[in-house]
CSV table of C-alpha atoms and ligand atoms in Angstrom, one decimal:
chain,number,residue,atom,x,y,z
A,223,MET,CA,-21.4,167.0,128.3
A,224,ALA,CA,-19.0,167.2,129.8
A,225,TYR,CA,-16.9,170.4,128.2
A,226,ASP,CA,-15.6,171.9,131.6
A,227,ARG,CA,-13.4,168.9,132.6
A,228,LEU,CA,-11.7,168.4,129.2
A,229,GLU,CA,-8.4,169.9,130.5
A,230,GLU,CA,-8.0,167.4,132.7
A,231,TYR,CA,-8.0,164.7,129.8
A,232,LEU,CA,-6.1,166.8,127.1
A,233,ARG,CA,-2.5,167.8,127.0
A,234,VAL,CA,-3.8,171.7,125.9
A,235,GLU,CA,-0.2,172.7,126.0
A,236,ARG,CA,0.0,170.5,122.5
A,237,LEU,CA,-3.0,172.4,120.9
A,238,PRO,CA,-3.5,173.7,118.5
A,239,HIS,CA,-3.3,170.2,116.7
A,240,VAL,CA,-1.3,169.6,113.7
A,241,TRP,CA,-4.7,168.0,111.7
A,242,CYS,CA,-5.2,170.2,108.5
A,243,PRO,CA,-8.5,172.7,108.6
A,244,GLY,CA,-11.6,171.0,108.6
A,245,CYS,CA,-10.3,167.5,109.1
A,246,GLY,CA,-12.6,165.1,111.1
A,247,HIS,CA,-9.5,163.7,113.1
A,248,GLY,CA,-10.1,166.6,116.2
A,249,MET,CA,-14.0,165.9,116.1
A,250,ILE,CA,-13.2,162.2,117.1
A,251,THR,CA,-10.5,163.0,119.3
A,252,HIS,CA,-13.0,165.5,121.3
A,253,ALA,CA,-15.6,163.2,121.4
A,254,LEU,CA,-13.1,160.9,123.1
A,255,ALA,CA,-12.0,163.3,125.6
A,256,CYS,CA,-15.7,163.7,126.4
A,257,ALA,CA,-16.7,160.3,126.9
A,258,MET,CA,-13.5,160.1,129.7
A,259,ALA,CA,-14.9,163.1,131.1
A,260,GLU,CA,-18.4,161.8,131.2
A,261,LEU,CA,-17.3,158.6,132.5
A,262,ASN,CA,-14.9,160.2,135.1
A,263,LEU,CA,-12.1,158.0,134.3
A,264,ASP,CA,-9.1,158.4,136.5
A,265,PRO,CA,-6.1,159.6,134.1
A,266,ASN,CA,-3.7,157.7,136.1
A,267,GLN,CA,-5.7,154.2,135.2
A,268,THR,CA,-6.3,155.1,131.2
A,269,ALA,CA,-3.7,154.5,128.5
A,270,VAL,CA,-4.4,155.9,124.9
A,271,LEU,CA,-2.2,154.0,122.4
A,272,GLY,CA,-1.8,155.2,118.7
A,273,GLY,CA,-0.4,153.9,115.4
A,274,ILE,CA,1.4,155.7,113.1
A,275,GLY,CA,-0.7,158.4,110.8
A,276,CYS,CA,-2.8,161.3,111.1
A,277,SER,CA,-5.1,159.2,113.3
A,278,GLY,CA,-2.0,158.2,115.4
A,279,ARG,CA,-1.3,161.7,116.4
A,280,ALA,CA,-4.2,161.5,118.8
A,281,ALA,CA,-2.7,159.5,121.1
A,282,PHE,CA,-0.3,162.1,122.6
A,283,LEU,CA,-2.7,164.8,122.8
A,284,PHE,CA,-3.9,162.9,125.8
A,285,ASN,CA,-2.9,163.9,129.6
A,286,MET,CA,-2.1,160.5,130.5
A,287,ASP,CA,0.3,157.3,129.7
A,288,SER,CA,0.6,157.5,125.5
A,289,MET,CA,2.2,155.6,123.2
A,290,HIS,CA,2.6,156.5,119.6
A,291,THR,CA,3.9,152.8,118.5
A,292,THR,CA,4.3,151.9,114.5
A,293,HIS,CA,1.9,151.5,111.6
A,294,GLY,CA,-0.7,149.1,112.4
A,295,ARG,CA,1.3,147.6,115.3
A,296,ALA,CA,-0.6,149.7,118.2
A,297,LEU,CA,-2.4,146.3,118.9
A,298,VAL,CA,0.4,144.4,119.6
A,299,PHE,CA,1.7,147.0,122.3
A,300,ALA,CA,-2.0,147.0,124.1
A,301,THR,CA,-2.1,143.4,124.3
A,302,GLY,CA,1.3,143.5,126.1
A,303,LEU,CA,0.4,146.3,128.4
A,304,LYS,CA,-3.0,145.1,129.1
A,305,LEU,CA,-1.6,141.8,130.0
A,306,ALA,CA,1.0,143.4,132.4
A,307,ARG,CA,-1.2,145.9,133.6
A,308,PRO,CA,-5.2,144.1,133.2
A,309,ASN,CA,-6.4,147.2,135.7
A,310,LEU,CA,-5.6,150.1,133.3
A,311,THR,CA,-8.3,151.2,130.8
A,312,ILE,CA,-7.0,151.3,127.3
A,313,VAL,CA,-8.2,153.0,124.4
A,314,LEU,CA,-6.5,153.1,120.8
A,315,THR,CA,-6.6,155.7,118.2
A,316,LEU,CA,-6.1,153.4,114.8
A,317,GLY,CA,-6.3,154.5,111.2
A,318,ASP,CA,-8.3,152.5,108.6
A,319,GLY,CA,-5.3,151.6,107.0
A,320,ASP,CA,-3.1,151.2,110.1
A,321,ALA,CA,-6.1,148.8,111.5
A,322,VAL,CA,-6.9,146.9,108.3
A,323,GLY,CA,-4.2,147.3,106.1
A,324,ILE,CA,-1.0,146.8,107.3
A,325,GLY,CA,-2.2,145.8,111.1
A,326,GLY,CA,-5.2,143.8,109.4
A,327,ASN,CA,-3.4,140.3,110.9
A,328,HIS,CA,-3.3,142.0,114.3
A,329,PHE,CA,-6.8,143.4,114.1
A,330,ILE,CA,-8.6,140.0,113.5
A,331,HIS,CA,-6.4,138.3,116.1
A,332,ALA,CA,-7.2,140.9,119.0
A,333,CYS,CA,-11.0,140.5,117.9
A,334,ARG,CA,-10.8,136.8,118.2
A,335,ARG,CA,-8.8,137.1,121.4
A,336,ASN,CA,-11.4,139.4,123.0
A,337,LEU,CA,-9.1,141.3,125.2
A,338,ASP,CA,-10.5,144.3,126.9
A,339,LEU,CA,-9.3,147.2,125.0
A,340,THR,CA,-11.2,150.1,123.1
A,341,ALA,CA,-10.1,150.3,119.4
A,342,ILE,CA,-11.8,153.6,117.7
A,343,ILE,CA,-11.0,153.4,114.2
A,344,TYR,CA,-10.6,156.8,112.2
A,345,ASN,CA,-11.7,155.6,108.9
A,346,ASN,CA,-11.2,158.6,106.3
A,347,SER,CA,-11.3,156.0,103.4
A,348,ILE,CA,-7.4,157.0,102.6
A,349,TYR,CA,-3.8,156.6,103.6
A,350,GLY,CA,-3.8,160.3,104.9
A,351,GLN,CA,-0.5,160.9,106.5
A,352,THR,CA,1.6,159.5,103.4
A,353,GLY,CA,-0.3,161.8,100.8
A,354,GLY,CA,-3.4,159.8,100.1
A,355,GLN,CA,-2.6,156.5,98.8
A,356,VAL,CA,-5.3,154.3,98.3
A,357,ALA,CA,-6.5,151.9,101.3
A,358,PRO,CA,-8.3,148.8,102.0
A,359,THR,CA,-11.3,150.9,102.5
A,360,THR,CA,-11.4,153.3,99.7
A,361,PRO,CA,-14.5,152.7,98.1
A,362,LEU,CA,-15.0,151.2,94.6
A,363,HIS,CA,-14.3,153.8,92.0
A,364,LYS,CA,-13.1,156.3,94.3
A,365,LYS,CA,-10.0,158.5,93.8
A,366,SER,CA,-6.5,158.4,94.9
A,367,MET,CA,-3.2,159.4,94.4
A,368,THR,CA,-2.5,155.7,93.7
A,369,SER,CA,-5.8,155.3,91.8
A,370,PRO,CA,-5.9,158.3,89.9
A,371,TYR,CA,-8.6,156.7,87.3
A,372,GLY,CA,-10.6,155.0,90.2
A,373,ASN,CA,-10.1,152.0,92.8
A,374,LEU,CA,-10.9,148.6,91.2
A,375,GLU,CA,-11.0,146.8,94.5
A,376,PRO,CA,-14.3,146.4,96.9
A,377,PRO,CA,-13.6,148.2,100.0
A,378,PHE,CA,-13.7,146.2,103.2
A,379,ASP,CA,-16.7,146.9,105.6
A,380,ILE,CA,-14.6,147.4,109.2
A,381,ALA,CA,-17.6,146.7,111.3
A,382,ARG,CA,-18.7,143.4,109.2
A,383,LEU,CA,-15.1,142.3,109.7
A,384,ALA,CA,-14.9,143.0,113.7
A,385,ILE,CA,-18.0,140.9,113.9
A,386,ALA,CA,-16.8,138.2,111.9
A,387,ALA,CA,-13.5,137.9,113.8
A,388,GLY,CA,-15.0,137.8,117.1
A,389,ALA,CA,-15.1,141.2,118.6
A,390,THR,CA,-17.5,141.4,121.2
A,391,TYR,CA,-18.8,145.3,120.8
A,392,VAL,CA,-19.0,146.7,117.6
A,393,ALA,CA,-20.8,149.9,116.4
A,394,ARG,CA,-20.4,152.3,113.5
A,395,THR,CA,-21.0,156.1,113.4
A,396,THR,CA,-19.7,159.2,111.3
A,397,SER,CA,-17.9,162.3,112.6
A,398,PHE,CA,-21.2,164.4,111.6
A,399,ASP,CA,-22.9,162.1,114.5
A,400,PHE,CA,-20.9,163.7,117.3
A,401,ARG,CA,-23.0,162.6,120.5
A,402,ASP,CA,-23.3,159.0,119.0
A,403,MET,CA,-19.3,159.1,118.9
A,404,VAL,CA,-19.7,160.1,122.8
A,405,ARG,CA,-22.4,157.4,123.4
A,406,PHE,CA,-20.3,154.8,121.7
A,407,ILE,CA,-17.2,155.2,122.8
A,408,LYS,CA,-18.5,155.3,126.8
A,409,ARG,CA,-20.2,151.8,126.1
A,410,GLY,CA,-17.1,150.8,124.4
A,411,ILE,CA,-14.8,151.6,127.5
A,412,LEU,CA,-17.6,150.2,129.7
A,413,HIS,CA,-17.9,146.6,128.1
A,414,LYS,CA,-15.9,144.1,129.1
A,415,GLY,CA,-13.8,142.6,126.1
A,416,PHE,CA,-12.9,144.1,122.7
A,417,ALA,CA,-14.6,146.9,121.3
A,418,VAL,CA,-14.4,148.2,117.9
A,419,ILE,CA,-16.0,152.1,117.6
A,420,GLU,CA,-15.9,152.9,113.4
A,421,VAL,CA,-16.1,156.3,112.7
A,422,LEU,CA,-16.2,157.1,109.1
A,423,THR,CA,-14.8,160.8,108.7
A,424,HIS,CA,-13.6,162.8,106.2
A,425,CYS,CA,-10.1,164.0,105.0
A,426,PRO,CA,-10.9,166.9,102.9
A,427,THR,CA,-7.0,167.5,102.1
A,428,TYR,CA,-6.9,164.1,99.9
A,429,TYR,CA,-10.2,162.2,100.0
A,430,GLY,CA,-12.2,165.3,99.5
A,431,ARG,CA,-10.2,166.7,96.9
A,432,LEU,CA,-9.2,163.8,94.7
A,433,ASN,CA,-13.0,163.3,95.0
A,434,GLU,CA,-14.4,166.8,94.2
A,435,MET,CA,-15.5,167.4,97.7
A,436,ARG,CA,-12.9,170.1,98.7
A,437,ASP,CA,-15.5,171.6,101.2
A,438,PRO,CA,-15.4,169.7,104.9
A,439,TYR,CA,-18.8,170.8,105.3
A,440,GLU,CA,-20.2,169.3,102.5
A,441,MET,CA,-18.1,166.1,103.2
A,442,LEU,CA,-19.6,165.9,106.8
A,443,HIS,CA,-23.0,165.9,105.0
A,444,LYS,CA,-22.2,163.5,102.6
A,445,LEU,CA,-21.3,161.3,105.5
A,446,LYS,CA,-24.9,162.0,107.0
A,447,GLU,CA,-26.8,161.3,103.7
A,448,ASN,CA,-25.1,158.1,103.0
A,449,THR,CA,-25.8,156.4,106.2
A,450,VAL,CA,-28.5,155.1,107.7
A,451,PRO,CA,-29.4,154.4,111.6
A,452,ILE,CA,-29.7,150.6,111.8
A,453,GLU,CA,-33.3,151.2,113.5
A,454,GLU,CA,-34.3,152.3,110.0
A,455,TRP,CA,-32.2,150.1,108.2
A,456,GLU,CA,-34.4,147.1,109.1
A,457,GLN,CA,-37.3,148.5,107.3
A,458,LEU,CA,-35.6,149.5,103.7
A,459,THR,CA,-36.0,147.0,100.5
A,460,GLU,CA,-32.3,145.4,99.3
A,461,GLU,CA,-32.9,148.3,96.7
A,462,GLU,CA,-33.3,151.0,99.4
A,463,ARG,CA,-30.1,150.1,100.9
A,464,TYR,CA,-28.1,150.4,97.6
A,465,GLY,CA,-24.7,152.3,98.4
A,466,LYS,CA,-25.5,153.1,101.7
A,467,ILE,CA,-23.9,152.4,104.9
A,468,VAL,CA,-25.9,151.4,108.2
A,469,ILE,CA,-24.6,152.9,111.3
A,470,GLY,CA,-25.3,152.6,115.0
A,471,GLU,CA,-24.4,149.9,117.8
A,472,LEU,CA,-24.6,146.9,115.6
A,473,HIS,CA,-23.3,143.9,117.7
A,474,ARG,CA,-23.0,143.1,121.3
A,475,GLN,CA,-22.1,140.1,122.6
A,476,GLU,CA,-20.7,138.3,126.2
A,477,ARG,CA,-17.9,135.8,126.0
A,478,PRO,CA,-15.0,134.9,128.1
A,479,GLU,CA,-12.1,138.1,128.0
A,480,PHE,CA,-8.9,137.1,127.4
A,481,VAL,CA,-6.8,138.6,130.3
A,482,GLU,CA,-9.5,137.2,132.8
A,483,SER,CA,-9.1,133.7,131.2
A,484,TYR,CA,-5.5,134.4,131.7
A,485,TYR,CA,-4.8,135.2,135.1
A,486,GLY,CA,-7.7,132.9,136.1
A,487,LEU,CA,-5.8,129.8,134.6
A,488,ILE,CA,-2.6,130.9,136.4
A,489,ALA,CA,-4.7,131.3,139.8
A,490,GLN,CA,-6.1,127.9,139.3
A,491,LEU,CA,-2.8,126.1,138.2
A,492,GLN,CA,-1.1,127.8,141.6
A,493,ALA,CA,-3.6,126.6,143.5
A,494,GLN,CA,-3.2,122.8,142.4
A,495,GLN,CA,0.4,123.5,142.4
A,496,VAL,CA,1.1,122.3,138.9
A,497,LYS,CA,4.5,123.1,138.0
A,498,PRO,CA,5.5,124.6,134.8
A,499,ASP,CA,6.3,121.5,133.0
A,500,GLY,CA,2.4,120.4,133.5
A,501,THR,CA,3.6,117.9,136.7
A,502,GLN,CA,2.1,118.2,140.0
A,503,ALA,CA,4.3,119.6,142.7
A,504,SER,CA,4.6,116.6,145.5
A,505,ALA,CA,3.3,117.9,148.6
A,506,ALA,CA,6.1,118.3,151.4
B,217,LIG,C1,5.5,149.5,108.8
B,217,LIG,C2,5.4,151.1,107.9
B,217,LIG,N1,4.7,150.9,107.0
B,217,LIG,C3,4.2,152.2,105.8
B,217,LIG,C4,4.5,153.3,106.8
B,217,LIG,C5,4.4,154.6,106.3
B,217,LIG,N2,2.9,155.1,107.0
B,217,LIG,C6,3.1,156.1,107.8
B,217,LIG,S1,1.3,156.6,108.0
B,217,LIG,C7,0.8,155.6,106.8
B,217,LIG,C8,-0.7,155.8,106.4
B,217,LIG,C9,-1.7,156.3,107.1
B,217,LIG,O1,-2.9,155.9,106.9
B,217,LIG,P1,-4.2,155.4,107.9
B,217,LIG,O2,-3.6,154.6,108.7
B,217,LIG,O3,-5.0,155.2,107.5
B,217,LIG,O4,-4.1,157.1,109.0
B,217,LIG,P2,-4.4,158.4,108.3
B,217,LIG,O5,-3.3,158.8,108.4
B,217,LIG,O6,-5.5,158.2,107.3
B,217,LIG,O7,-5.3,158.9,109.6
B,217,LIG,C10,1.9,155.0,106.3
B,217,LIG,C11,1.3,154.2,104.5
B,217,LIG,C12,5.3,153.3,108.2
B,217,LIG,N3,5.3,154.5,108.8
B,217,LIG,N4,5.5,152.2,109.0
B,218,LIG,S1,-4.3,164.8,105.7
B,218,LIG,FE1,-6.6,164.1,106.0
B,218,LIG,S2,-6.4,163.0,107.7
B,218,LIG,FE2,-4.6,164.0,107.5
B,218,LIG,S3,-4.6,165.9,108.9
B,218,LIG,FE3,-5.1,166.2,106.7
B,218,LIG,S4,-7.1,166.3,106.5
B,218,LIG,FE4,-6.9,165.3,108.3
């Protein structure tokens, strides 16, 4: 692990961070900084974008161009940035509510387009920053500030949603599995196309407190207990899988990346001297 090089990637003058003691968001952010250092990314050619939320705040801890955008819209900003600066490596730090609640529409279309972006989803099963409201990822029957008798809506499975919508690299892990976070983030960044790394994480302040798990350590261990690596998952019966979540590298596919296709088309039309109205420029 490239621990000795993290100061190149983090704005250390902004530390300590603002997250609550025991929050998993710091662990994911740490893993992202390690992944950048291990890949030896050039900070001048890398950008981090976040939405609004506790997770979105990770973006401005990075010592490079970063954007703290609006809730659910970071992928929109990232799409514009990637089209304008195709050589930039762009990473997004999104909350679960951010990515698949208010930003759900942008999320599925980013998956469909297959832009070369890496979206890390800090999935803490709740709207953290605004006080613990129910999210589209809150598990069935679990409590939040707005579902005090238990959530009646089935949650989204973010990784499966991403695969179904067309993302070409999808991995899921937990904040317990530090090495896997680093490994999957690195692979997501190296992958040419839209990469989604869902990290199941813990919000002790709201989700934990409301669901009788006040201790971050206990929450981390629950994440470990409730998840099964894909290699073992394949061997389990339906009954054994009940209540468990599969983790690991879940999907990998090669298909044309949007920015490359876009600039390829422009080059082709220019070579054929096609005018913007679709007609051919007449030879001089
Ligand atoms: C358009 C818009 N709607 C709602 C809000 C209020 N808001 C800010 S953060 C947030 C919840 C964040 O939850 P999540 O995205 O899951 O991230 P977390 O804080 O849990 O990391 C909400 C609803 C907002 N800022 N902008
Ligand atoms: S409210 Fe939850 S997600 Fe937000 S900083 Fe605190 S523990 Fe973390």
